[in-house]
PDB file of C-alpha atoms in Angstrom:
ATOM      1  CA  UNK A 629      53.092  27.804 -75.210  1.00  0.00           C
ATOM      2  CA  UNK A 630      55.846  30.403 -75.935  1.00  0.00           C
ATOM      3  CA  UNK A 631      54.684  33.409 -78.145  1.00  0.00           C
ATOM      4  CA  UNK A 632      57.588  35.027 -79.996  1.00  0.00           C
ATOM      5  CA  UNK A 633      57.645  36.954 -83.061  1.00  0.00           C
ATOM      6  CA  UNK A 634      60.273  35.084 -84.309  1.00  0.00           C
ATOM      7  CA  UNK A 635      59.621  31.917 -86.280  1.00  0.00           C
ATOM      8  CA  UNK A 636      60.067  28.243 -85.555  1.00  0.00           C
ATOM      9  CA  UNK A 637      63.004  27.483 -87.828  1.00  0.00           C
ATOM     10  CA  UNK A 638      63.696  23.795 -86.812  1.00  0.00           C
ATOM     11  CA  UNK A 639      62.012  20.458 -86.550  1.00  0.00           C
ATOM     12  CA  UNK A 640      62.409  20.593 -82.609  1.00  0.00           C
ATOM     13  CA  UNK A 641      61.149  23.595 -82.459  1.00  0.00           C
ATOM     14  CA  UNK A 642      58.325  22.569 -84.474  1.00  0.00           C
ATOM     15  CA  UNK A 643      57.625  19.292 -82.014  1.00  0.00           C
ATOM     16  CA  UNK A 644      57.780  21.021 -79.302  1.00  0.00           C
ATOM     17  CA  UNK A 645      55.595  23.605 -80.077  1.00  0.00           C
ATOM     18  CA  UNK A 646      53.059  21.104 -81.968  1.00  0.00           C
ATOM     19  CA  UNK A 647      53.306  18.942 -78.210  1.00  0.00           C
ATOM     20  CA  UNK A 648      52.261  21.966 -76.456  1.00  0.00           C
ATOM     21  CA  UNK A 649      49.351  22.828 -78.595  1.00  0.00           C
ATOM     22  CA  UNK A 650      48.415  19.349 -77.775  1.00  0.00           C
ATOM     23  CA  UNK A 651      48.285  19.189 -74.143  1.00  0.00           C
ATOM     24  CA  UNK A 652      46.639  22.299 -74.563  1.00  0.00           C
ATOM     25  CA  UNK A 653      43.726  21.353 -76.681  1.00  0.00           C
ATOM     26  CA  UNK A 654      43.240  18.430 -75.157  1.00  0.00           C
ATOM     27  CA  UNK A 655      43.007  20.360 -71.284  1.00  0.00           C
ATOM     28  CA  UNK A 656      40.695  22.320 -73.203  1.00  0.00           C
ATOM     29  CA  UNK A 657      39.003  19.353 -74.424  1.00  0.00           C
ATOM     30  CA  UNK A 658      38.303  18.174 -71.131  1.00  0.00           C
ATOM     31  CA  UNK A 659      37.308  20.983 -69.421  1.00  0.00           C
ATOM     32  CA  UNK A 660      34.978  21.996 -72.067  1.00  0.00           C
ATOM     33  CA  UNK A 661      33.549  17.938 -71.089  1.00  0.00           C
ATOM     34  CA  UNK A 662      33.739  18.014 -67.789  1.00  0.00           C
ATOM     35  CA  UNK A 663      32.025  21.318 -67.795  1.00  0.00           C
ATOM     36  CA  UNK A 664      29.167  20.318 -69.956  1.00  0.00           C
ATOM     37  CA  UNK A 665      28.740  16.946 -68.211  1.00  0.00           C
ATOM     38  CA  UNK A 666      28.538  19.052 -64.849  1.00  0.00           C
ATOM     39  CA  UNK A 667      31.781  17.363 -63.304  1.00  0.00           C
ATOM     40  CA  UNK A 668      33.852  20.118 -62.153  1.00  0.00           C
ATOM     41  CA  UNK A 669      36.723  21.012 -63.096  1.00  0.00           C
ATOM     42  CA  UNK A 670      39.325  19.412 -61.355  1.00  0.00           C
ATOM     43  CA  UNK A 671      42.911  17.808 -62.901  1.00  0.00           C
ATOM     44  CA  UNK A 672      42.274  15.332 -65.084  1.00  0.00           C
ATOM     45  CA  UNK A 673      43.291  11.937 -64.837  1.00  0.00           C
ATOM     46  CA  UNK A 674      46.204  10.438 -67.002  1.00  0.00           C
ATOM     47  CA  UNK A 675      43.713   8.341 -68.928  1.00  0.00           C
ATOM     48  CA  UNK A 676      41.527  11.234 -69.426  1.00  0.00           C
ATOM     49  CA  UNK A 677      44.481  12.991 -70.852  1.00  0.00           C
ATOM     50  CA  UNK A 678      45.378  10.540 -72.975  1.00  0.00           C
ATOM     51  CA  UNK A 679      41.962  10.276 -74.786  1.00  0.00           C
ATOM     52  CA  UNK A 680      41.628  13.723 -75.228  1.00  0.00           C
ATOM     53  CA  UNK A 681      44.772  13.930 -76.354  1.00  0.00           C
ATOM     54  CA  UNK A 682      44.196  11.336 -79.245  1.00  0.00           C
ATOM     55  CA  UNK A 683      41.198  13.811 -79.908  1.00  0.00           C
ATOM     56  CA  UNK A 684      43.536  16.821 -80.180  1.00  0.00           C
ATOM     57  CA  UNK A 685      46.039  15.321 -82.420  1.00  0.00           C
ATOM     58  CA  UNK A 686      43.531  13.910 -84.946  1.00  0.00           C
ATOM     59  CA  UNK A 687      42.074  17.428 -84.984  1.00  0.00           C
ATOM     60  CA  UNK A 688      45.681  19.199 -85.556  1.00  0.00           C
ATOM     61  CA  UNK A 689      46.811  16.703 -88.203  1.00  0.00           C
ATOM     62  CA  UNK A 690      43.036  18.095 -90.205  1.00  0.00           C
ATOM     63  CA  UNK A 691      44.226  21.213 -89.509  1.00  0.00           C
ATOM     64  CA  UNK A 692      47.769  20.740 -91.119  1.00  0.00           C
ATOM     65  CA  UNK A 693      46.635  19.399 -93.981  1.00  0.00           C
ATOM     66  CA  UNK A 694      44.449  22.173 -94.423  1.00  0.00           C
ATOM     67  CA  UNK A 695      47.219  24.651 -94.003  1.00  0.00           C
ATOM     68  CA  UNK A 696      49.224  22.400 -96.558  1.00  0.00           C
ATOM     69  CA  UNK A 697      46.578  22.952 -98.915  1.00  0.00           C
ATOM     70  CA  UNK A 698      45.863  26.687 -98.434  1.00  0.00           C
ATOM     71  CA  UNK A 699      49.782  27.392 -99.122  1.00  0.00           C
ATOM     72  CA  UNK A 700      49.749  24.704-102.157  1.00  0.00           C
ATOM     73  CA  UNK A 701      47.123  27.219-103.303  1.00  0.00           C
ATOM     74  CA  UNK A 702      48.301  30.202-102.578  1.00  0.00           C
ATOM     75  CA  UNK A 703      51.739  29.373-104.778  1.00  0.00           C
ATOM     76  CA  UNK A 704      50.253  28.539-107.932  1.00  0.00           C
ATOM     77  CA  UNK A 705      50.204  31.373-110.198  1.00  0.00           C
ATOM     78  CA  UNK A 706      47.307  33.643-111.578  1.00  0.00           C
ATOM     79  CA  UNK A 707      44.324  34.546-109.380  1.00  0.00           C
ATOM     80  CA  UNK A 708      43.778  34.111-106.145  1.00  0.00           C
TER      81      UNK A 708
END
């Protein structure tokens, strides 16, 4: 994933940068698995990808929605 200060200011941007943080959850996904299942930690398969990934983007798509909310929040006037 690229770090840059300067913001994603286009829906390509955007998917590509939401794609990345996908395959990199859902690595993390399955190493964190593998690990705990004592399998190693070799490349996963395609399949194993695949499910993970599923995993990732149902997290991330909580996640957005809970960012949606926060700055729904966060612009409505009075008190914080």
């Amino acid at each position: 994933m690229h770090v840059s200060p300067d913001p994603i200011t286009t829906q390509e941007q955007a998917a590509r940068e939401r794609d990345t943080l996908l395959d990199l959850i859902a690595r993390g996904l399955y190493c964190t698995t593998a690990g705990a299942l004592g399998d190693g930690h070799g490349d996963p398969s395609a399949d194993a990808l695949t499910k993970a990934r599923a995993v990732a983007d149902d997290y991330l798509a909580a996640y957005e929605e809970w960012l949606v909310k926060l700055a729904a929040g966060n612009a409505t006037p009075g008190p914080q």
